PDB file of C-alpha atoms and ligand atoms in Angstrom:
ATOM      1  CA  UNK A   1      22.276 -10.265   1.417  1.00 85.00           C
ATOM      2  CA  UNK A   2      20.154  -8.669  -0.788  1.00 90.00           C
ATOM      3  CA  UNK A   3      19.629 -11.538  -3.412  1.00 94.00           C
ATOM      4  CA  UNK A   4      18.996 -13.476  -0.197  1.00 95.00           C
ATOM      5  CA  UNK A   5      16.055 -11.003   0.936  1.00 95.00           C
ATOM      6  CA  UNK A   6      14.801 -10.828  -2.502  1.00 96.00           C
ATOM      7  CA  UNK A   7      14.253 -14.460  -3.065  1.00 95.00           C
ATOM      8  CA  UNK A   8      12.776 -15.172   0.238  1.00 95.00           C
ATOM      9  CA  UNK A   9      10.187 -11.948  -0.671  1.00 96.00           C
ATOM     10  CA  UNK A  10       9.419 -13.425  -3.940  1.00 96.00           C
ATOM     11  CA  UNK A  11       8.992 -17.274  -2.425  1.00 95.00           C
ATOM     12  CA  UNK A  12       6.417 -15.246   0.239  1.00 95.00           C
ATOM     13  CA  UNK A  13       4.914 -13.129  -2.486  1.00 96.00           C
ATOM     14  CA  UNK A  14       3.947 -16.777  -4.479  1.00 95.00           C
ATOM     15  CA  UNK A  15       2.483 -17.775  -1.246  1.00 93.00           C
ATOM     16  CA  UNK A  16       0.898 -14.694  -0.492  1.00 95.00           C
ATOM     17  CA  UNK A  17      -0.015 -14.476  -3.912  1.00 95.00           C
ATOM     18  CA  UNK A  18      -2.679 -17.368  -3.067  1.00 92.00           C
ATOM     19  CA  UNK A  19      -4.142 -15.846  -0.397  1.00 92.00           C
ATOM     20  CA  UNK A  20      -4.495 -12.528  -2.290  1.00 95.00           C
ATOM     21  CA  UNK A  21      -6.759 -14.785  -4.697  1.00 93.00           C
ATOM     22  CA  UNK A  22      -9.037 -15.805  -2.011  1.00 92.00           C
ATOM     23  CA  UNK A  23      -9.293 -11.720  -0.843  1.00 94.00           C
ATOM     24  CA  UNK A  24      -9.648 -10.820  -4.425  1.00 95.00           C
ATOM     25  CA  UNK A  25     -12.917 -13.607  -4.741  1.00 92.00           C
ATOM     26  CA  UNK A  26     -14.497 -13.091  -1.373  1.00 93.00           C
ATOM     27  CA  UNK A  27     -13.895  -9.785  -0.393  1.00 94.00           C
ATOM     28  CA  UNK A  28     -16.536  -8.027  -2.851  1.00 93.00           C
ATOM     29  CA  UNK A  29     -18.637 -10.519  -1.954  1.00 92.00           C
ATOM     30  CA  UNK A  30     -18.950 -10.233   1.522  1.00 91.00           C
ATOM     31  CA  UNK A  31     -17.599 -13.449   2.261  1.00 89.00           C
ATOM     32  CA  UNK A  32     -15.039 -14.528   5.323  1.00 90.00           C
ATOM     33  CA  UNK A  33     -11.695 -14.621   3.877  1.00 86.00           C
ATOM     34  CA  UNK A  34     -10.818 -17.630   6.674  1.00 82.00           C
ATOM     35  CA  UNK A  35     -13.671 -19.780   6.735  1.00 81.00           C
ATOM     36  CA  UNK A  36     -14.084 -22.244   4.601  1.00 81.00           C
ATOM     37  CA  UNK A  37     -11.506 -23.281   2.720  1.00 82.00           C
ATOM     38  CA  UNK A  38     -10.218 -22.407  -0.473  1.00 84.00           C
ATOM     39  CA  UNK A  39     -11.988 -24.872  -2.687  1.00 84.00           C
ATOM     40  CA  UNK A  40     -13.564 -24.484  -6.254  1.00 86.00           C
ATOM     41  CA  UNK A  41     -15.669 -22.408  -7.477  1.00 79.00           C
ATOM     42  CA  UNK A  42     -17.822 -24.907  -9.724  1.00 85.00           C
ATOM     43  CA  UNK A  43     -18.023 -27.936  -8.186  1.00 89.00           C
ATOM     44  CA  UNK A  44     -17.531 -26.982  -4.135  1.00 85.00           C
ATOM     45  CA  UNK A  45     -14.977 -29.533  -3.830  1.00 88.00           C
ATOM     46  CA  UNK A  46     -12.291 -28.696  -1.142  1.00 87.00           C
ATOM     47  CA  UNK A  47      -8.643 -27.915  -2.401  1.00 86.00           C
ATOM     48  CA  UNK A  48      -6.393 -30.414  -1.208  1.00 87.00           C
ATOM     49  CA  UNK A  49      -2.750 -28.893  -0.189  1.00 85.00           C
ATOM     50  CA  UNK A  50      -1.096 -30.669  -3.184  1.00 87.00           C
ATOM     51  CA  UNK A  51      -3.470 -28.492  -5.346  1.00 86.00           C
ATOM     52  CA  UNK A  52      -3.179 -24.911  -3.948  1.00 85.00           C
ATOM     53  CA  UNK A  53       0.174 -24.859  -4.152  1.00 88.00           C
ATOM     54  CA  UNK A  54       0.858 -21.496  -6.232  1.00 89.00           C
ATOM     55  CA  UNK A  55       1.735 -21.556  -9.667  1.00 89.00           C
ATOM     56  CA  UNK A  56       2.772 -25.787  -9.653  1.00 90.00           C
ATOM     57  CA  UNK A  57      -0.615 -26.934  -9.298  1.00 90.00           C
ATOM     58  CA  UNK A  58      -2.436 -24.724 -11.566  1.00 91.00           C
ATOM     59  CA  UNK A  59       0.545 -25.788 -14.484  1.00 91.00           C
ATOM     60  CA  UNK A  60       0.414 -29.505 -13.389  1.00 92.00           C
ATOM     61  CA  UNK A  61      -3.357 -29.511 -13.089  1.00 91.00           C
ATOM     62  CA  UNK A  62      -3.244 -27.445 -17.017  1.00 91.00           C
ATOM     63  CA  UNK A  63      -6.061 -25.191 -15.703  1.00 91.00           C
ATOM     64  CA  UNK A  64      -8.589 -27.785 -15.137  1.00 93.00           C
ATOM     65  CA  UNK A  65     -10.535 -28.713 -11.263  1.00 92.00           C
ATOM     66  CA  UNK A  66      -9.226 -32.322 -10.764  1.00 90.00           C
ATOM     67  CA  UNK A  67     -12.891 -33.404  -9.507  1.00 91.00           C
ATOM     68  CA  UNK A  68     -14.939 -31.579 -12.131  1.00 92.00           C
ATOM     69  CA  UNK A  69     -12.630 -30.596 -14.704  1.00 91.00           C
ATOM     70  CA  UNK A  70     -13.916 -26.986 -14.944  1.00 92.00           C
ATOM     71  CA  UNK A  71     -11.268 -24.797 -16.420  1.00 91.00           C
ATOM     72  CA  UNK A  72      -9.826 -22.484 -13.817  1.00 89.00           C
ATOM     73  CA  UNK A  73      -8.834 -18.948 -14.756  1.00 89.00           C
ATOM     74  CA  UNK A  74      -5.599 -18.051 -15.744  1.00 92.00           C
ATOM     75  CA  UNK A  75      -5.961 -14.423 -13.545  1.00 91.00           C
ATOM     76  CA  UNK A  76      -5.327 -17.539 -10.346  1.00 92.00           C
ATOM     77  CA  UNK A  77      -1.539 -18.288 -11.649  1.00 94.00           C
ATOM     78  CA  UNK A  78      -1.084 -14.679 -12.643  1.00 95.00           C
ATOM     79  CA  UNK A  79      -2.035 -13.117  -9.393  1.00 96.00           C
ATOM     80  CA  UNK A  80       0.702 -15.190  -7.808  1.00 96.00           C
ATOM     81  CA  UNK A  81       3.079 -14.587  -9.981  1.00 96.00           C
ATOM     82  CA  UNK A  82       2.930 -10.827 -10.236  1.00 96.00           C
ATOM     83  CA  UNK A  83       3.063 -11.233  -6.361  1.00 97.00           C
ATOM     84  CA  UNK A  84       5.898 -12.877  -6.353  1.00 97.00           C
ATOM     85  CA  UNK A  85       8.061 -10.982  -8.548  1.00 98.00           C
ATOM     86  CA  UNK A  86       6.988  -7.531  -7.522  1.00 98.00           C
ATOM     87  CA  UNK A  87       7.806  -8.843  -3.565  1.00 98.00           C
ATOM     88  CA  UNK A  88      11.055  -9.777  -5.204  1.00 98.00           C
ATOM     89  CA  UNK A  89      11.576  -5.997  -6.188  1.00 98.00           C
ATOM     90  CA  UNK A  90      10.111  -4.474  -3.356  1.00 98.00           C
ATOM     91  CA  UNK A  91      12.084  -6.505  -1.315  1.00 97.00           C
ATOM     92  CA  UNK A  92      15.614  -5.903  -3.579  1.00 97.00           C
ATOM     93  CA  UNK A  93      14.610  -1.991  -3.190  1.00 96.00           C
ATOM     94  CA  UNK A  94      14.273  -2.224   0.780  1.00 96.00           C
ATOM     95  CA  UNK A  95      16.713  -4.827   1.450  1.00 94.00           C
ATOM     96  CA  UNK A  96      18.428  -2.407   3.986  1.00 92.00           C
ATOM     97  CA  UNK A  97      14.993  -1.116   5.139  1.00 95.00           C
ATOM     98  CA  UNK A  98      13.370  -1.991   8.641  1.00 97.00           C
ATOM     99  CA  UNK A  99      10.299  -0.184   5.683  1.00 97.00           C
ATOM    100  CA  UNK A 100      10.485  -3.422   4.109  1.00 97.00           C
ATOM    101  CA  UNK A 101       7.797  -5.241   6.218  1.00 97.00           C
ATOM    102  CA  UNK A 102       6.017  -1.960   5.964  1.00 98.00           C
ATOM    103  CA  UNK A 103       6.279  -1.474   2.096  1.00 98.00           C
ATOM    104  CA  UNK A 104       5.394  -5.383   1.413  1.00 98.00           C
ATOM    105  CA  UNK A 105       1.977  -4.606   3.157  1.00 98.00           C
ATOM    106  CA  UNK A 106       1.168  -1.879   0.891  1.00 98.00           C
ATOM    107  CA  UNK A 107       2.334  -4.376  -1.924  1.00 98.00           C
ATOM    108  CA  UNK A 108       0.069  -7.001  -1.317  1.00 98.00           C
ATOM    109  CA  UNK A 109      -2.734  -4.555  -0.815  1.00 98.00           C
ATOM    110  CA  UNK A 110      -2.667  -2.844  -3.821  1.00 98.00           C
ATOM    111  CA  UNK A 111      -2.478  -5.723  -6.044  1.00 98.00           C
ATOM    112  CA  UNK A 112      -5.895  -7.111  -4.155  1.00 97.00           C
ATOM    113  CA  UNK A 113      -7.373  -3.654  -4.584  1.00 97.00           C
ATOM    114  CA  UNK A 114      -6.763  -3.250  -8.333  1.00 96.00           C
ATOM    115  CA  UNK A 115      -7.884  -6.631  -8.861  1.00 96.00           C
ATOM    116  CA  UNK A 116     -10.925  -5.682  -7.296  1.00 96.00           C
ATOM    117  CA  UNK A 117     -11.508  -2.220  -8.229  1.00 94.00           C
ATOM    118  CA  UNK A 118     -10.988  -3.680 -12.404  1.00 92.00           C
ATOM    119  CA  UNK A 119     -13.717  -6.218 -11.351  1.00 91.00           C
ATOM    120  CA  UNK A 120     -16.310  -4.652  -9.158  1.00 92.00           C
ATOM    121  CA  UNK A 121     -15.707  -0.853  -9.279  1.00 91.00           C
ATOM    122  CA  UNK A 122     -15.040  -0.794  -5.907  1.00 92.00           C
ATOM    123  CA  UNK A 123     -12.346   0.105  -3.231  1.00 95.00           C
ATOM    124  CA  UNK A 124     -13.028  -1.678  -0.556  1.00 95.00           C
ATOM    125  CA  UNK A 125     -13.049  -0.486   3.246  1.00 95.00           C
ATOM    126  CA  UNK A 126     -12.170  -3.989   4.647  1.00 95.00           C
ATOM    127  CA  UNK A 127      -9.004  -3.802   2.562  1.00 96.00           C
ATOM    128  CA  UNK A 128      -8.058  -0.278   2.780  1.00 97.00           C
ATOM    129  CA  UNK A 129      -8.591   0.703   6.524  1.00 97.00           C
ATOM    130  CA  UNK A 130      -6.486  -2.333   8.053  1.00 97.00           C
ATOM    131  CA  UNK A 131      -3.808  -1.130   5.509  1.00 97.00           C
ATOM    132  CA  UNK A 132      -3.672   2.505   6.892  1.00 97.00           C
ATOM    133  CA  UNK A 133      -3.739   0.954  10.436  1.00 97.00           C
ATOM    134  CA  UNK A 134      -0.974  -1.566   9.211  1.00 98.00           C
ATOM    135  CA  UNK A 135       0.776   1.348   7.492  1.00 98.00           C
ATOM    136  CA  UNK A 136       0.976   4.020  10.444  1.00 98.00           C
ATOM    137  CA  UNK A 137       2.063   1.070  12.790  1.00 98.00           C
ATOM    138  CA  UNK A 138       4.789  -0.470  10.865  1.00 98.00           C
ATOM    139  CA  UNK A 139       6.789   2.621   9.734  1.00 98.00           C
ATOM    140  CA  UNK A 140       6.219   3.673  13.336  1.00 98.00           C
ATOM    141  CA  UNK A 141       8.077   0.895  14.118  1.00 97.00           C
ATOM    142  CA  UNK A 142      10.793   1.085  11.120  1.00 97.00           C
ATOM    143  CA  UNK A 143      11.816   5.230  12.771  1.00 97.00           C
ATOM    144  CA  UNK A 144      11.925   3.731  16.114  1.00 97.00           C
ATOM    145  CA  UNK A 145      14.265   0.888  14.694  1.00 96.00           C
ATOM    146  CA  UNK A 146      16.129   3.369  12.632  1.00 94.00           C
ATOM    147  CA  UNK A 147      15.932   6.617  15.281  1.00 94.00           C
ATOM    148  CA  UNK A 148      14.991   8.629  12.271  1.00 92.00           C
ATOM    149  CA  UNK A 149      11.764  10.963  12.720  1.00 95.00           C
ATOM    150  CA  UNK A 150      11.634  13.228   9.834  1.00 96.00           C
ATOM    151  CA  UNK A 151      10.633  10.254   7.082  1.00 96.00           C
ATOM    152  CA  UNK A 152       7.231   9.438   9.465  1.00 97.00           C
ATOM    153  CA  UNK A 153       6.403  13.246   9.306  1.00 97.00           C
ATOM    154  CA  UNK A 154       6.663  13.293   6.672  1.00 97.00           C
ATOM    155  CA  UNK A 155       4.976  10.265   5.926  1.00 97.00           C
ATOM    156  CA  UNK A 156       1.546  11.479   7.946  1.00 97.00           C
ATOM    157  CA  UNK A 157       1.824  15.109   6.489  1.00 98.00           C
ATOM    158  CA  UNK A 158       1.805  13.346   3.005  1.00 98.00           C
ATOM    159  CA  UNK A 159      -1.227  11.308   3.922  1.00 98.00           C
ATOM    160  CA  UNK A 160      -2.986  14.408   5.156  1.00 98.00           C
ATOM    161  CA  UNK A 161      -2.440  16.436   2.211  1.00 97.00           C
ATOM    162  CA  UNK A 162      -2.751  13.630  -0.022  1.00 97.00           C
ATOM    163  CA  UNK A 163      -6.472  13.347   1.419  1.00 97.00           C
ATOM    164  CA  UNK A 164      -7.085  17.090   1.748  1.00 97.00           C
ATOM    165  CA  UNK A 165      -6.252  16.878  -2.485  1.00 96.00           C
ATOM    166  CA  UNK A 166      -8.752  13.941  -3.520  1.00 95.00           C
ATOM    167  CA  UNK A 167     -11.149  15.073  -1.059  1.00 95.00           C
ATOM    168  CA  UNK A 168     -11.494  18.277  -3.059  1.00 95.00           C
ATOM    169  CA  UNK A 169     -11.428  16.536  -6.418  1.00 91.00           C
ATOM    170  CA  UNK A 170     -14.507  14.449  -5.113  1.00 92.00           C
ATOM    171  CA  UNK A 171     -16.319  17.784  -3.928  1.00 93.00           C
ATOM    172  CA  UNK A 172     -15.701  18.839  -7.178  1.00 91.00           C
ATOM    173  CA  UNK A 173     -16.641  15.828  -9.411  1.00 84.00           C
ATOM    174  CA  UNK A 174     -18.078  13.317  -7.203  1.00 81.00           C
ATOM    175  CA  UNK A 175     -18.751  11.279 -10.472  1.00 78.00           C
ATOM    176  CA  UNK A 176     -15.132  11.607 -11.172  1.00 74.00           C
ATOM    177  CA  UNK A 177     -13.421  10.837  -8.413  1.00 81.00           C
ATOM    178  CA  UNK A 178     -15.244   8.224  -5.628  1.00 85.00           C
ATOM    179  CA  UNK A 179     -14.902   8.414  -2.224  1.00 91.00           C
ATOM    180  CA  UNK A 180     -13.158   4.754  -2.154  1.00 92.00           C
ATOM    181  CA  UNK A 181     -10.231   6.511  -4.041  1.00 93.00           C
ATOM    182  CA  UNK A 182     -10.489   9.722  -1.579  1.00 95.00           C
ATOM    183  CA  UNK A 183      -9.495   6.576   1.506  1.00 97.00           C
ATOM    184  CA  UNK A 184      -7.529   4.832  -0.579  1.00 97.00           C
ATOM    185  CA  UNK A 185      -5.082   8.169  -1.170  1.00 97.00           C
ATOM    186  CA  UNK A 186      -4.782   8.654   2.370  1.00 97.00           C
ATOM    187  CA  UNK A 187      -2.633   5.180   2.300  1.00 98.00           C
ATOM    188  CA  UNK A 188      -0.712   6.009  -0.790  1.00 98.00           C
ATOM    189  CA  UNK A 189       0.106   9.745   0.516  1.00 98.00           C
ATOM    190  CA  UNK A 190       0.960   7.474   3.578  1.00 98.00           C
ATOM    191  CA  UNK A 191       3.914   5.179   1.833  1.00 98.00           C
ATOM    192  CA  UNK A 192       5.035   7.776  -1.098  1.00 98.00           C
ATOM    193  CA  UNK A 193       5.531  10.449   2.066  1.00 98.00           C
ATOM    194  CA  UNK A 194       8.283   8.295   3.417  1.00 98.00           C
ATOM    195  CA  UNK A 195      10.181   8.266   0.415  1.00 97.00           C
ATOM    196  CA  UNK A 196       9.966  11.610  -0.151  1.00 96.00           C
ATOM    197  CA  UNK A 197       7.866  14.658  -1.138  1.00 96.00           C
ATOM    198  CA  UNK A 198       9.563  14.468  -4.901  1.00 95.00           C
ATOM    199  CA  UNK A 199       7.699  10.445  -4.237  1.00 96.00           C
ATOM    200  CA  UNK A 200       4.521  11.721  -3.349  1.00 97.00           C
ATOM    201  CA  UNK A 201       3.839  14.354  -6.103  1.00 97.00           C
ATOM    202  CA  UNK A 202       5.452  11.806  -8.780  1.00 96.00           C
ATOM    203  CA  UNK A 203       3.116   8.533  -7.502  1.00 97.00           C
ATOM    204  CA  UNK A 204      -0.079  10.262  -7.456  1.00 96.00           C
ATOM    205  CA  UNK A 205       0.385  12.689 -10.768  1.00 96.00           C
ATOM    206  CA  UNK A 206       1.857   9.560 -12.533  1.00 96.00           C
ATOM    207  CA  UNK A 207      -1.146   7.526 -11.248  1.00 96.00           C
ATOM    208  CA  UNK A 208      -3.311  10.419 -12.409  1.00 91.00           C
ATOM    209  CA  UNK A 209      -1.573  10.749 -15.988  1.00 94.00           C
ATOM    210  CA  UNK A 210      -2.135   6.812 -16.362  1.00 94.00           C
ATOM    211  CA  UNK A 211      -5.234   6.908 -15.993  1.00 89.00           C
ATOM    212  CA  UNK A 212      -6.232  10.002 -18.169  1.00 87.00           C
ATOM    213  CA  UNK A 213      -4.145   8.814 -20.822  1.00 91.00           C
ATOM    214  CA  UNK A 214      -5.674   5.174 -21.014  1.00 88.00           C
ATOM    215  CA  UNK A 215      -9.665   6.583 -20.159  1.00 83.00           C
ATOM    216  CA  UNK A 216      -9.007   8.592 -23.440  1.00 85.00           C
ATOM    217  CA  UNK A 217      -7.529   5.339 -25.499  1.00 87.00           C
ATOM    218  CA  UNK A 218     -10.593   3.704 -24.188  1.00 83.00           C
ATOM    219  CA  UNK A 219     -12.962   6.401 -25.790  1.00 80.00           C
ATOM    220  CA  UNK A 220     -11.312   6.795 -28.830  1.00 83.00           C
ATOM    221  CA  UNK A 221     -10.525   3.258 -29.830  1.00 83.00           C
ATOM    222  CA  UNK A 222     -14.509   3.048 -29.359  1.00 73.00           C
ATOM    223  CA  UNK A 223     -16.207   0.052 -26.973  1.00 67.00           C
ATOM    224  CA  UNK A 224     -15.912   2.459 -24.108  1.00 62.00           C
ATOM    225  CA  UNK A 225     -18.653   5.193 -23.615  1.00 60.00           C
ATOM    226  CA  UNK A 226     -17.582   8.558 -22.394  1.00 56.00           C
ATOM    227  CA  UNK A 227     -20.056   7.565 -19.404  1.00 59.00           C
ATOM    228  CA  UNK A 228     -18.678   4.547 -18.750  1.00 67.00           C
ATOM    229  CA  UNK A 229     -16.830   4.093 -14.914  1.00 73.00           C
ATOM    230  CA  UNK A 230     -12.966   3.541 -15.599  1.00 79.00           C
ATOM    231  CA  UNK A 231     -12.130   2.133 -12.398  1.00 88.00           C
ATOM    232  CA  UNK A 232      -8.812   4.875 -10.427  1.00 90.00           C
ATOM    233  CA  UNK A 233      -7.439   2.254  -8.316  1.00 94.00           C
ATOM    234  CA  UNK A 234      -4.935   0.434 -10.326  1.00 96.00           C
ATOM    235  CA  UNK A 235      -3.924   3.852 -11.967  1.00 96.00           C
ATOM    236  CA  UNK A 236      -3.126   5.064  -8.638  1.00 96.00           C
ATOM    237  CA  UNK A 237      -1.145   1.439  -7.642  1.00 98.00           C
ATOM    238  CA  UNK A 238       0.742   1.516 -10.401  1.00 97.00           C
ATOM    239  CA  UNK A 239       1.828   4.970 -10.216  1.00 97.00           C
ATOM    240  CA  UNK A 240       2.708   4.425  -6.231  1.00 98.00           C
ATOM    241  CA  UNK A 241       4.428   1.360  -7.033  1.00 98.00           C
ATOM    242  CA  UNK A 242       6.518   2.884  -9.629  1.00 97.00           C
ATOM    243  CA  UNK A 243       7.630   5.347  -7.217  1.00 97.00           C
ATOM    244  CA  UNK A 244       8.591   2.701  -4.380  1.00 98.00           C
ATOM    245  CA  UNK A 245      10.879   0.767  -6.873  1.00 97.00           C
ATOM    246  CA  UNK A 246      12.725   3.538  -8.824  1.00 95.00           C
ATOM    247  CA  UNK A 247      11.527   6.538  -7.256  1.00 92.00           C
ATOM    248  CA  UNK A 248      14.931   7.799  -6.263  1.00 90.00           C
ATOM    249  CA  UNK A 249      16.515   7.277  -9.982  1.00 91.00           C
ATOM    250  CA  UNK A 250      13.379   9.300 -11.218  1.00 92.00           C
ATOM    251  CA  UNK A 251      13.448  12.072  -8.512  1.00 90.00           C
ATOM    252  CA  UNK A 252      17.392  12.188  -9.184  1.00 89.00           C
ATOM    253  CA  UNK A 253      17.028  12.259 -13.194  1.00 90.00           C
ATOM    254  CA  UNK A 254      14.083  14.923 -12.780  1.00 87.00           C
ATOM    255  CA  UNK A 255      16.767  16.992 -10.570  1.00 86.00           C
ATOM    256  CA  UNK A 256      19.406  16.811 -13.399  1.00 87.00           C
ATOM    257  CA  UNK A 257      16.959  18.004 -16.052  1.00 82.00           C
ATOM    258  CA  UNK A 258      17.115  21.447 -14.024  1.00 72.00           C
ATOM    259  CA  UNK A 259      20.985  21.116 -14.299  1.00 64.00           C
TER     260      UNK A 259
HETATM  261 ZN1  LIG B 301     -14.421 -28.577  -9.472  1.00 70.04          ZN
END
């Protein structure tokens, strides 16, 4: 059952993958993420189905716009790939979860806001508030399905306090710490509360060390002023999703270090 869950996540994630593509392009840009369709970038031609198929059409197509022959970028295939294997995961991890539709949400978001965030330096609104919206509805839903309260207290306690903390960083250092990432820790205090308060701490702090520890290999390896922006976002993903795929074997393996 859970193979069978995984692999229909991961086909989904491919899919979704695509559509995460089109966010990722039009979103900073202030562009409708329905209307028109996807089609490319250098030559306005509309994609045919055949050719936005993920991954197949970029390989078959070797990278290239069949009208125009302008090379496509690889970050199109990769996107969907990444999507697809971390919905895999996510959906392994939560296979016995009514979390999972929850959890895939938060997925799918954070990949479009790093992508974004690396990009444009932004976190933005029309990503992050339908996500807390989504969030706060659909693990409403999974302790309803599940008659189990104490994970969604937890869960809106940890989003609370989560704010509360990067609200004071960004009193502190606005420069630091913008207020996209002050919203966008609301959501991940959100998700990391359900798992568990050992989740929480360990997302964020992991997201934090990330992020220090590659700012200062930025400096020192040179190319990178001390006053350049390093963009939080993707720090703070990629500690959160490391947290909602092996955050119990980490929380556990911390507790045995005490032992
Ligand atoms: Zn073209």
């Amino acid at each position: 059952m859970t193979v069978f869950i995984a692999a229909c996540a991961g086909v989904y994630g491919l899919v979704l993958g695509s559509f995460l593509n089109v966010v990722i392009w039009r979103v900073p840009r202030r562009e409708s993420i329905v209307k028109p369709r996807s089609h490319c970038p250098s030559c306005e031609t509309q994609l045919s189905v055949r050719d936005n198929v993920p991954l197949v059409s970029w390989l078959l197509l070797r990278g290239r716009c069949r009208h125009c022959g302008a090379s496509i970028s690889v970050r199109y295939p990769l996107v969907e790939a990444f999507t697809g294997v971390l919905f895999a995961a996510v959906g392994a991890r939560f296979s016995h979860s009514w979390a999972l539709p929850a959890f895939l949400v938060l997925t799918g978001a954070l990949i479009a806001i790093s992508a974004i965030d690396l990009e444009h330096f932004i976190i933005p609104n029309r990503i992050v508030y339908p996500v807390g919206f989504a969030g706060v509805a659909l693990l409403t839903f999974a302790a309803l399905a599940e008659r189990k309260w104490a994970p969604l207290e937890r869960s809106l306690l940890g989003a609370v306090c989560a704010f509360a903390f990067f609200f004071t960083l960004h009193l502190v250092a606005p420069r630091g710490m913008g207020f996209g990432d002050v919203r966008l820790s609301f959501v991940l205090g959100l998700f990391l509360g359900w798992l568990g308060w050992g989740d929480l701490v360990g997302g964020i702090f992991t997201g934090f060390l990330l992020g220090a520890v590659i700012g200062i290999l930025l400096i020192v390896l040179g190319g990178h002023g001390r006053k350049q922006h390093i963009p939080f976002g993707p720090f703070l993903a990629a500690g959160t999703m490391t947290f909602v795929l092996a955050g119990d074997q980490i929380v556990s393996w911390w507790h045995g270090l005490g032992h």
